[in-house]
Coordinates of C-alpha atoms and ligand atoms in Angstrom, one line a residue:
X111 CA 113.0 72.6 97.9
X112 CA 110.7 71.4 95.7
X113 CA 106.7 72.7 95.5
X114 CA 104.6 71.6 92.1
X115 CA 101.5 72.2 93.4
X116 CA 102.5 75.8 94.9
X117 CA 104.5 77.2 92.0
X118 CA 101.3 76.0 89.6
X119 CA 99.3 77.6 91.1
X120 CA 101.1 81.0 91.8
X121 CA 101.8 81.3 87.9
X122 CA 98.2 80.7 87.3
X123 CA 98.0 84.3 88.8
X124 CA 100.8 85.5 86.9
X125 CA 103.8 85.3 89.7
X126 CA 106.3 83.5 90.4
X127 CA 108.7 82.4 93.8
X128 CA 112.0 82.8 93.3
X129 CA 115.4 83.1 95.5
X130 CA 115.7 86.5 97.0
X131 CA 119.5 87.3 96.0
X132 CA 120.2 88.4 100.2
X133 CA 119.8 85.0 101.4
X134 CA 117.9 86.3 105.5
X135 CA 115.2 87.6 102.5
X136 CA 114.6 84.2 101.8
X137 CA 111.7 83.8 98.3
X138 CA 110.1 86.8 97.3
X139 CA 107.0 86.8 95.0
X140 CA 107.4 88.6 91.9
X141 CA 104.9 89.7 89.1
X142 CA 104.8 87.4 85.9
X143 CA 102.6 89.8 83.5
X144 CA 101.7 93.6 85.1
X145 CA 99.6 93.7 87.1
X146 CA 97.4 96.6 87.3
X147 CA 96.6 99.1 90.8
X148 CA 93.1 97.5 91.9
X149 CA 93.4 94.3 90.5
X150 CA 93.5 90.8 93.2
X151 CA 96.1 90.0 92.5
X152 CA 96.0 86.2 94.5
X153 CA 93.8 84.6 97.1
X154 CA 94.9 83.7 100.7
X155 CA 92.8 80.3 102.3
X156 CA 93.9 80.4 105.8
X157 CA 95.3 77.1 107.2
X158 CA 93.8 78.3 110.4
X159 CA 92.1 81.1 111.8
X160 CA 91.6 82.1 115.7
X161 CA 89.0 85.0 117.0
X162 CA 89.9 87.7 119.8
X163 CA 88.0 86.3 122.8
X164 CA 86.2 90.3 123.0
X165 CA 84.6 89.6 119.0
X166 CA 84.0 86.2 119.4
X167 CA 80.0 87.0 119.9
X168 CA 79.7 89.1 116.8
X169 CA 81.7 87.2 113.8
X170 CA 80.6 84.2 113.0
X171 CA 84.2 81.2 114.5
X172 CA 84.8 80.2 111.2
X173 CA 84.2 82.8 107.7
X174 CA 84.8 85.3 110.3
X175 CA 81.9 87.7 109.1
X176 CA 79.0 89.3 110.6
X177 CA 75.5 89.5 110.1
X178 CA 74.2 92.9 108.7
X179 CA 72.4 93.9 112.0
X180 CA 70.6 95.8 110.4
X181 CA 68.7 93.2 107.8
X182 CA 65.9 91.1 108.6
X183 CA 66.6 89.2 106.3
X184 CA 70.0 87.5 107.9
X185 CA 70.0 85.1 110.9
X186 CA 72.1 86.1 113.9
X187 CA 75.1 84.6 114.9
X188 CA 74.2 80.8 116.5
X189 CA 75.3 79.4 119.6
X190 CA 77.3 76.2 119.5
X191 CA 75.1 74.3 121.8
X192 CA 77.8 72.2 123.8
X193 CA 81.3 74.8 124.8
X194 CA 78.3 77.3 124.4
X195 CA 81.4 79.7 123.8
X196 CA 81.9 79.4 119.5
X197 CA 79.4 81.3 117.0
X198 CA 78.4 80.0 113.9
X199 CA 76.2 81.7 111.3
X200 CA 74.9 79.1 109.6
X201 CA 74.9 75.2 110.1
X202 CA 77.8 75.1 107.2
X203 CA 79.5 77.4 108.7
X204 CA 79.6 75.0 111.8
X205 CA 79.8 71.9 110.7
X206 CA 83.3 73.8 108.5
X207 CA 84.2 74.1 111.6
X208 CA 83.4 71.1 113.7
X209 CA 85.1 68.4 110.7
X210 CA 87.7 71.5 111.0
X211 CA 88.5 71.8 114.7
X212 CA 85.3 72.6 116.5
X213 CA 85.2 68.9 117.3
X214 CA 87.7 68.6 119.8
X215 CA 88.1 72.0 120.9
X216 CA 84.4 71.7 121.7
X217 CA 84.8 68.4 123.4
X218 CA 87.5 69.7 125.5
X219 CA 86.4 72.6 126.4
X220 CA 83.7 71.9 127.9
X221 CA 84.9 69.7 130.4
X222 CA 88.6 70.7 131.1
X223 CA 90.4 73.0 133.1
X224 CA 91.7 74.7 130.1
X225 CA 88.3 75.9 129.4
X226 CA 88.9 79.0 131.9
X227 CA 92.4 79.9 130.5
X228 CA 90.8 79.9 127.0
X229 CA 88.6 82.5 127.6
X230 CA 91.1 84.8 128.2
X231 CA 92.9 87.5 125.6
X232 CA 96.6 86.5 126.9
X233 CA 98.6 86.2 124.3
X234 CA 100.2 82.3 124.9
X235 CA 96.2 80.9 124.9
X236 CA 96.1 82.9 121.8
X237 CA 99.2 81.0 120.6
X238 CA 97.9 77.7 121.4
X239 CA 95.3 77.4 119.7
X240 CA 96.8 78.5 116.7
X241 CA 99.0 75.5 117.6
X242 CA 96.0 73.2 118.1
X243 CA 94.1 74.2 114.6
X244 CA 97.5 74.3 112.7
X245 CA 98.9 70.6 114.2
X246 CA 94.8 69.3 113.8
X247 CA 95.5 70.0 110.3
X248 CA 99.0 68.5 109.4
X249 CA 99.4 66.3 110.7
X250 CA 95.8 65.3 108.9
X251 CA 97.6 66.2 105.9
X252 CA 100.8 63.8 106.8
X253 CA 98.7 61.1 106.8
X254 CA 96.9 61.7 103.9
X255 CA 100.1 62.0 102.1
X256 CA 100.9 58.9 102.5
X257 CA 97.9 57.7 101.0
X258 CA 97.7 59.9 98.1
X259 CA 99.3 62.4 95.6
X260 CA 96.4 65.0 94.4
X261 CA 96.9 65.5 90.3
X262 CA 98.0 69.5 89.1
X263 CA 95.1 71.6 87.8
X264 CA 94.8 72.2 84.0
X265 CA 97.2 75.9 83.3
X266 CA 95.6 78.8 82.2
X267 CA 93.1 80.5 84.7
X268 CA 93.6 80.8 88.2
X269 CA 93.0 78.4 90.5
X270 CA 91.6 76.9 93.8
X271 CA 94.2 76.9 96.7
X272 CA 94.4 73.2 97.7
X273 CA 95.0 72.1 100.1
X274 CA 98.3 70.4 98.8
X275 CA 98.8 74.6 97.8
X276 CA 98.6 75.4 100.9
X277 CA 100.6 72.9 102.7
X278 CA 102.7 73.4 100.5
X279 CA 102.9 77.4 101.5
X280 CA 103.2 76.9 105.2
X281 CA 106.1 73.7 105.6
X282 CA 108.2 76.1 103.8
X283 CA 107.6 79.0 106.0
X284 CA 110.7 80.7 107.4
X285 CA 110.7 81.2 111.3
X286 CA 114.2 82.3 112.4
X287 CA 114.2 79.9 115.0
X288 CA 117.7 80.0 115.9
X289 CA 117.7 83.7 115.9
X290 CA 114.5 83.7 119.0
X291 CA 115.8 84.4 121.9
X292 CA 115.5 81.4 125.1
X293 CA 113.5 83.5 126.9
X294 CA 111.2 83.3 123.8
X295 CA 112.2 79.2 123.4
X296 CA 111.8 78.6 126.6
X297 CA 107.9 80.0 126.1
X298 CA 106.9 78.2 122.9
X299 CA 108.2 74.8 124.3
X300 CA 105.9 75.7 127.4
X301 CA 102.4 76.4 125.5
X302 CA 103.6 73.0 123.0
X303 CA 103.9 70.8 125.5
X304 CA 100.8 72.5 127.4
X305 CA 99.6 71.8 124.1
X306 CA 100.9 67.8 123.4
X307 CA 99.3 66.4 126.7
X308 CA 95.5 66.7 124.7
X309 CA 95.0 63.5 123.5
X310 CA 93.2 64.6 119.8
X311 CA 96.9 66.7 119.2
X312 CA 99.5 64.0 121.2
X313 CA 97.6 61.5 118.9
X314 CA 99.3 62.9 115.2
X315 CA 102.9 62.6 116.3
X316 CA 104.4 65.6 115.7
X317 CA 106.9 66.8 118.4
X318 CA 107.3 69.3 120.3
X319 CA 110.1 70.8 118.7
X320 CA 107.9 70.5 115.5
X321 CA 104.9 72.7 117.7
X322 CA 107.7 74.8 118.7
X323 CA 108.7 75.7 114.9
X324 CA 105.5 75.9 114.1
X325 CA 105.3 79.3 117.3
X326 CA 108.4 80.8 115.8
X327 CA 106.9 80.4 112.1
X328 CA 103.2 82.7 113.1
X329 CA 105.6 85.0 114.8
X330 CA 107.4 85.8 111.4
X331 CA 103.9 84.5 109.1
X332 CA 100.9 85.3 110.9
X333 CA 98.4 87.7 110.2
X334 CA 95.7 90.3 111.7
X335 CA 92.2 89.4 110.4
X336 CA 90.6 92.6 110.1
X337 CA 87.0 93.1 110.1
X338 CA 85.3 95.9 107.5
X339 CA 85.9 98.7 109.4
X340 CA 89.2 97.7 110.0
X341 CA 89.5 96.7 113.5
X342 CA 91.8 93.0 114.6
X343 CA 89.8 90.6 115.4
X344 CA 91.2 87.5 114.4
X345 CA 94.5 86.0 113.7
X346 CA 95.2 83.8 111.4
X347 CA 97.9 81.2 109.7
X348 CA 97.9 82.6 105.8
X349 CA 100.3 80.6 104.1
X350 CA 100.0 81.3 101.0
X351 CA 99.4 84.8 102.0
X352 CA 103.1 85.5 104.1
X353 CA 105.1 85.0 101.1
X354 CA 105.5 88.2 100.8
X355 CA 108.3 90.4 101.3
X356 CA 107.2 93.6 103.3
X357 CA 108.2 97.0 102.1
X358 CA 107.5 100.1 103.9
X359 CA 106.2 101.5 100.9
X360 CA 104.3 98.7 99.2
X361 CA 102.7 98.0 95.6
X362 CA 100.4 96.2 97.1
X363 CA 97.7 95.5 100.5
X364 CA 96.5 92.7 102.5
X365 CA 92.4 92.8 102.2
X366 CA 90.6 90.4 104.5
X367 CA 86.8 89.1 102.8
X368 CA 86.2 87.3 106.1
X369 CA 88.5 84.8 107.0
X370 CA 89.8 85.4 102.9
X371 CA 92.5 87.2 102.7
X372 CA 92.9 88.6 99.4
X373 CA 96.1 90.4 98.3
X374 CA 95.5 93.4 96.3
X375 CA 98.5 96.2 93.8
X376 CA 97.9 99.8 95.0
X377 CA 99.5 101.0 92.6
X378 CA 100.0 99.0 88.9
X379 CA 102.8 96.7 89.2
X380 CA 105.7 96.4 86.7
X381 CA 106.2 92.5 85.1
X382 CA 109.3 91.4 86.7
X383 CA 108.9 93.4 90.0
X384 CA 108.0 91.9 93.5
X385 CA 104.8 92.9 95.1
X386 CA 105.3 93.6 98.8
X387 CA 103.2 94.1 101.6
X388 CA 103.5 96.0 104.7
X389 CA 103.5 94.3 107.8
X390 CA 103.4 97.1 110.3
X391 CA 101.3 100.4 110.1
X392 CA 103.3 102.8 107.8
X393 CA 102.4 105.6 110.7
X394 CA 105.3 105.3 112.2
X395 CA 108.9 107.3 113.0
X396 CA 112.0 105.4 110.7
X397 CA 113.7 104.6 114.3
X398 CA 110.7 102.6 115.7
X399 CA 109.7 100.6 112.7
X400 CA 113.4 99.2 112.1
X401 CA 113.3 98.0 115.9
X402 CA 109.6 96.5 115.3
X403 CA 111.2 95.1 112.0
X404 CA 113.7 93.3 113.8
X405 CA 112.9 92.3 116.4
X406 CA 109.6 90.4 115.4
X407 CA 110.9 89.4 112.0
X408 CA 114.4 89.2 111.5
X409 CA 115.6 91.9 108.9
X410 CA 116.9 95.6 108.6
X411 CA 114.5 96.7 106.8
X412 CA 116.9 98.6 103.5
X413 CA 112.6 99.0 101.5
X414 CA 112.8 102.5 99.0
X415 CA 111.3 104.9 102.5
X416 CA 114.1 102.8 104.6
X417 CA 117.0 104.6 102.6
X418 CA 116.3 107.2 100.7
X419 CA 117.8 110.0 102.4
X420 CA 116.1 112.9 100.3
X421 CA 112.8 112.2 99.8
X422 CA 111.0 109.4 101.8
X423 CA 114.2 110.6 105.0
X424 CA 112.9 113.8 104.2
X425 CA 109.0 112.4 105.2
X426 CA 110.6 110.7 107.8
X427 CA 112.6 113.8 109.9
X428 CA 108.9 115.5 109.5
X429 CA 107.8 113.0 111.0
X430 CA 109.9 112.5 113.8
X431 CA 111.1 110.6 116.8
X432 CA 108.6 111.9 119.3
X433 CA 106.4 108.9 119.6
X434 CA 105.2 106.3 122.1
X435 CA 104.5 102.7 120.8
X436 CA 101.3 103.4 120.4
X437 CA 99.4 101.3 118.5
X438 CA 96.7 102.6 116.1
X439 CA 93.9 101.1 117.6
X440 CA 94.0 100.7 121.3
X441 CA 94.8 104.8 121.4
X442 CA 92.1 105.6 119.4
X443 CA 89.8 103.1 121.5
X444 CA 91.2 104.4 125.1
X445 CA 89.5 106.4 126.5
X446 CA 91.6 106.7 129.5
X447 CA 93.0 109.2 126.8
X448 CA 91.6 112.9 126.7
X449 CA 94.2 113.3 129.4
X450 CA 97.0 113.6 127.2
X451 CA 98.0 117.6 126.9
X452 CA 98.6 117.1 123.3
X453 CA 94.6 115.7 123.2
X454 CA 94.2 119.1 124.7
X455 CA 96.1 120.7 122.4
X456 CA 93.6 120.5 120.0
X457 CA 90.7 120.5 121.0
X458 CA 92.1 124.3 122.0
X459 CA 93.0 125.1 118.1
X460 CA 89.9 123.3 116.7
X461 CA 87.7 124.3 118.8
X462 CA 88.7 128.1 118.7
X463 CA 87.2 131.0 117.2
X464 CA 90.6 130.9 114.6
X465 CA 89.6 128.4 112.6
X466 CA 86.3 129.1 111.3
X467 CA 85.4 126.2 108.4
X468 CA 84.6 128.6 106.0
X469 CA 86.8 131.5 106.0
X470 CA 90.1 129.6 106.3
X471 CA 88.6 128.1 103.3
X472 CA 87.8 130.8 101.2
X473 CA 91.8 132.5 101.8
X474 CA 92.8 129.5 101.1
X475 CA 91.0 129.3 98.4
X476 CA 93.1 126.8 95.1
X477 CA 93.2 130.6 92.5
X478 CA 94.9 132.5 95.6
X479 CA 98.0 131.2 96.2
X480 CA 97.3 132.1 99.8
X481 CA 100.3 130.2 102.6
X482 CA 100.5 131.3 106.1
X483 CA 103.2 133.9 107.2
X484 CA 106.4 132.3 107.6
X485 CA 107.6 134.3 110.2
X486 CA 104.9 132.7 113.0
X487 CA 104.5 128.4 114.4
X488 CA 102.3 126.9 111.7
X489 CA 97.9 125.8 113.4
X490 CA 96.4 122.7 112.1
X491 CA 93.8 125.3 111.3
X492 CA 97.0 126.8 108.5
X493 CA 98.4 123.5 108.1
X494 CA 95.4 121.9 106.8
X495 CA 94.2 124.8 104.6
X496 CA 96.9 125.8 103.2
X497 CA 97.8 121.9 102.3
X498 CA 94.6 120.6 100.9
X499 CA 95.4 123.4 98.0
X500 CA 98.9 122.3 96.8
X501 CA 97.3 118.0 97.4
X502 CA 93.7 117.9 96.6
X503 CA 92.3 117.2 94.3
X504 CA 95.7 116.7 92.5
X505 CA 97.6 113.4 94.0
X506 CA 94.7 111.6 92.6
X507 CA 94.7 111.7 89.2
X508 CA 92.1 111.3 87.5
X509 CA 91.3 115.4 87.7
X510 CA 94.7 115.9 86.3
X511 CA 96.2 113.5 83.7
X512 CA 100.0 114.5 84.1
X513 CA 99.5 112.9 87.2
X514 CA 99.7 110.0 85.0
X515 CA 97.9 106.8 87.5
X516 CA 95.4 106.9 85.1
X517 CA 94.6 108.4 81.4
X518 CA 90.9 109.5 81.4
X519 CA 89.4 111.5 78.2
X520 CA 90.2 114.6 78.5
X521 CA 86.2 114.7 78.4
X522 CA 85.7 113.5 82.1
X523 CA 89.4 115.6 82.9
X524 CA 87.7 118.9 82.2
X525 CA 84.0 117.5 83.4
X526 CA 85.8 116.5 87.2
X527 CA 87.4 119.7 87.2
X528 CA 84.4 122.0 86.4
X529 CA 82.2 119.8 89.1
X530 CA 84.7 120.1 91.8
X531 CA 84.6 124.1 90.4
X532 CA 88.7 124.0 90.7
X533 CA 91.2 125.4 87.8
X534 CA 92.5 124.1 85.7
X535 CA 96.2 123.1 86.1
X536 CA 97.5 126.1 84.4
X537 CA 96.0 128.6 86.7
X538 CA 95.7 127.3 89.6
X539 CA 97.6 128.5 92.7
X540 CA 99.8 127.2 93.6
X541 CA 101.1 125.8 90.8
X542 CA 100.5 122.3 90.4
X543 CA 103.4 120.4 90.0
X544 CA 104.0 116.9 86.9
X545 CA 104.2 114.8 89.1
X546 CA 102.3 113.7 92.9
X547 CA 106.4 113.1 94.3
X548 CA 107.0 117.3 93.0
X549 CA 103.9 117.5 94.8
X550 CA 104.6 116.0 97.9
X551 CA 108.3 117.5 97.7
X552 CA 107.5 120.6 97.9
X553 CA 105.4 120.5 100.8
X554 CA 108.1 118.8 102.7
X555 CA 110.3 121.4 102.5
X556 CA 106.9 124.3 102.7
X557 CA 106.2 122.6 106.5
X558 CA 110.4 122.6 107.1
X559 CA 110.1 126.3 106.9
X560 CA 108.1 128.2 109.5
X561 CA 110.1 127.8 113.0
X562 CA 108.8 125.6 116.0
X563 CA 108.8 127.0 119.7
X564 CA 109.2 124.8 122.9
X565 CA 106.7 122.7 123.7
X566 CA 104.1 124.6 121.1
X567 CA 102.1 122.0 119.2
X568 CA 104.2 121.3 115.9
X569 CA 101.1 119.6 112.4
X570 CA 103.3 117.0 110.8
X571 CA 104.6 115.8 113.8
X572 CA 103.6 111.1 114.0
X573 CA 102.3 112.4 118.1
X574 CA 100.4 115.3 116.3
X575 CA 98.5 113.0 114.0
X576 CA 98.0 110.1 117.3
X577 CA 96.6 112.5 119.2
X578 CA 94.0 114.1 116.2
X579 CA 93.4 110.8 115.2
X580 CA 92.0 109.8 118.6
X581 CA 90.4 113.4 118.7
X582 CA 88.6 112.8 115.9
X583 CA 87.2 109.6 116.2
X584 CA 85.9 110.9 119.2
X585 CA 84.1 113.5 117.6
X586 CA 82.8 111.6 115.0
X587 CA 81.2 109.5 118.1
X588 CA 79.3 112.4 119.7
X589 CA 78.1 113.8 116.0
X590 CA 80.6 116.9 116.4
X591 CA 80.1 117.6 112.1
X592 CA 81.3 120.5 112.1
X593 CA 85.0 119.8 114.2
X594 CA 85.0 116.2 112.6
X595 CA 85.7 118.1 109.4
X596 CA 88.8 120.5 110.4
X597 CA 90.5 117.2 111.8
X598 CA 89.8 114.9 109.2
X599 CA 91.3 117.7 106.6
X600 CA 94.1 117.5 108.6
X601 CA 95.0 113.6 109.5
X602 CA 94.1 113.8 105.3
X603 CA 97.0 115.9 104.8
X604 CA 99.4 113.8 107.3
X605 CA 97.8 110.7 106.1
X606 CA 99.3 111.5 102.1
X607 CA 102.6 111.9 103.7
X608 CA 103.2 108.9 105.3
X609 CA 101.0 106.0 103.2
X610 CA 100.9 105.5 98.8
X611 CA 98.1 107.0 97.2
X612 CA 95.9 104.4 97.5
X613 CA 95.5 102.5 100.4
X614 CA 93.0 101.2 102.5
X615 CA 93.8 103.7 105.7
X616 CA 93.1 106.3 102.8
X617 CA 89.8 105.2 101.8
X618 CA 88.4 103.9 104.7
X619 CA 89.8 108.4 106.3
X620 CA 88.2 109.8 103.1
X621 CA 85.0 107.9 103.3
X622 CA 84.3 109.2 107.4
X623 CA 84.6 112.6 106.3
X624 CA 82.9 112.4 103.6
X625 CA 80.0 111.5 105.9
X626 CA 81.4 114.5 108.5
X627 CA 81.3 116.5 105.6
X628 CA 77.4 115.6 104.3
X629 CA 76.7 115.9 108.3
X630 CA 77.4 118.8 109.3
X631 CA 75.7 120.5 106.2
X632 CA 73.0 119.5 106.4
X633 CA 73.0 120.6 110.5
X634 CA 74.8 123.7 109.8
X635 CA 71.7 124.2 107.0
X636 CA 69.5 123.3 109.9
X637 CA 70.7 125.8 112.3
X638 CA 70.2 128.4 109.6
X639 CA 66.9 127.4 108.7
X640 CA 67.0 126.3 105.9
X641 CA 69.0 128.6 104.5
X642 CA 71.6 127.5 101.3
X643 CA 74.6 127.3 102.4
X644 CA 78.2 129.1 100.2
X645 CA 79.1 126.0 98.0
X646 CA 82.6 126.1 99.5
X647 CA 80.8 123.8 101.6
X648 CA 79.3 121.8 98.6
X649 CA 82.7 122.5 97.6
X650 CA 84.1 120.3 99.6
X651 CA 82.1 117.5 100.1
X652 CA 82.3 116.8 96.7
X653 CA 85.8 117.1 97.0
X654 CA 85.3 114.1 99.6
X655 CA 82.6 111.6 98.5
X656 CA 85.3 112.1 94.5
X657 CA 88.5 110.9 96.0
X658 CA 86.9 108.3 98.7
X659 CA 85.7 107.0 95.2
X660 CA 88.9 106.7 93.3
X661 CA 90.4 105.3 96.6
X662 CA 88.3 102.9 97.5
X663 CA 88.2 101.1 94.3
X664 CA 90.9 100.8 93.8
X665 CA 91.9 99.1 97.6
X666 CA 88.8 98.1 98.7
X667 CA 87.0 98.0 95.6
X668 CA 83.0 97.3 94.9
X669 CA 82.2 94.6 96.2
X670 CA 83.0 96.7 99.3
X671 CA 80.5 98.2 102.4
X672 CA 82.5 101.4 101.7
X673 CA 81.7 101.1 98.3
X674 CA 78.1 100.3 98.9
X675 CA 78.7 103.3 101.5
X676 CA 79.9 106.2 99.1
X677 CA 78.0 105.8 96.3
X678 CA 74.9 106.4 98.4
X679 CA 76.5 109.4 100.1
X680 CA 76.5 110.5 96.9
X681 CA 73.2 109.1 95.9
X682 CA 72.2 111.9 98.8
X683 CA 73.8 115.4 97.9
X684 CA 72.8 114.9 94.5
X685 CA 69.0 114.8 95.6
X686 CA 69.2 117.8 98.2
X687 CA 71.0 119.2 94.9
X688 CA 68.4 118.7 92.0
X689 CA 65.8 119.7 95.7
X690 CA 67.5 123.0 95.2
Ligands
SAM710 C1 106.3 86.8 105.7 S1 108.2 85.9 105.0 C2 108.2 86.5 103.7 C3 108.2 85.4 102.8 C4 109.6 84.5 102.8 N1 110.6 86.0 102.4 C5 110.4 83.6 102.6 O1 111.0 83.0 101.7 O2 109.1 82.1 103.1 C6 108.9 87.0 106.4 C7 110.3 86.9 106.7 O3 110.9 87.0 105.9 C8 112.0 88.0 105.1 N2 111.3 89.1 104.4 C9 110.4 89.3 104.6 N3 110.4 91.4 103.8 C10 112.2 91.3 104.1 C11 113.0 91.8 103.0 N4 112.0 93.6 102.8 N5 113.8 92.4 103.2 C12 114.2 91.3 103.9 N6 113.7 89.5 104.5 C13 112.4 90.2 104.1 C14 112.2 88.4 106.9 O4 113.6 86.9 106.8 C15 110.7 87.6 107.6 O5 111.4 86.9 108.5

């Protein structure tokens, strides 16, 4: 299929869309030049978006931005006076939405019975809404195509994504119509028939079959839109971003800036290499990942994490199979979760006397080469403190030039190490390994060498991580800072195994850990009537700040709220240090 606008557009981003040798995989995007970690590889405009009902009055229904509640200069969202169902940040967003789709939906929803259905959160309603918006765009584009053809943009600089680029990408997407089970196709036919009954869709000249195809495309191409805290707030059709294939160990991530989607490199990507993103959360067992990818996207994943039977194979063995089909956001926010046995065991270990944060930090100091006794099972505390020795800060390069992720000058390197009061690599215990992979391999072998007992909590299992994540969020919400630090430290270790080093979930978590550490210091100092606390606390906080800064830079970027928050935290800490 010839895609002249799209090819020129991608080339302006140093990317090419090429056919994969495996026809079932379709095409893939490769880098034409080296792409550096943290850089935005390309941006993608939505062809259509739908907000989740629960968020409709929190985010602008057009740009998906949220007014900063605390800022007096920012206007609150304005509700459409006609349908009273959609919210916009200003007249400009309202006008854009009106021209695109709102004029149709607004009239229809104020009069028709479908108004009631549209207010529910069921998948058919979301699919129907998305279908209407996409159909409107495609129908109008088809009409425009009859009349004119736009000229290509200039070569040599990054181009704007024109409607032609978006449409060419959209109309070339893979939908696996032939692979869909009959019941799904029947459901799609029902949705398409419902949508076709609306006069503004019927007039576009699109057939039921075309609309069913669009619904199939949504299934294997659409993105969940996330807010800046990474909670899902809507769904979007992003045709250009949909061209990126999946890997469970990706080299890029999809990051939202309101309704705009940025694809960002999370490692240095050499020229000629395929750029991949993850379609699903990597915090799942190999079996669940592969099943989800087969059922929703119709392929057998042969990425490095799924096929490697040494390093990644060991990680998947470690994580285990004991997971329900949990979705982190849902589980974390589900209050009934507290009845979970595993959660109770976690609470017991964290809140019991055997986990004294300061004492454990002293025992597992990086100069002492301490590992828990192998005659006993690992507890959360021994696991977390022991593995922090291995991972931090050497897993994040700036402290160890030999990890070759960044190459800071020796001066900077020494300054960082001195500031964290960490030993130089030759003096560190356990010895610092040359590469992140070696650190991980050593850690996996160590973890797996401990005995497990039936019914006892196994720290490195996915089920433990799921319960711990829910417990962590509760502790943060209730202001139990010391408990948050303990369990947050454990979660950070688990993330080291599961996610690539520079991953937004890791960045977000490290920032929360840094906040919890700071609040815990303040709380403890108040309890001790202003006496300065042990230096170990300060060093712990410095470490989480240093790691969050480095990780946020490469994932959310320096324009993000996360970056502003981490700088603010650092500033407050420095000020307090000066005043002590
Ligand atoms: C969002 S599209 C990705 C772009 C697609 N390759 C194309 O040419 O349009 C998703 C589809 O691409 C294919 N795909 C994506 N990642 C793959 C992978 N790692 N291995 C095999 N097929 C993959 C699957 O057919 C999947 O349903």
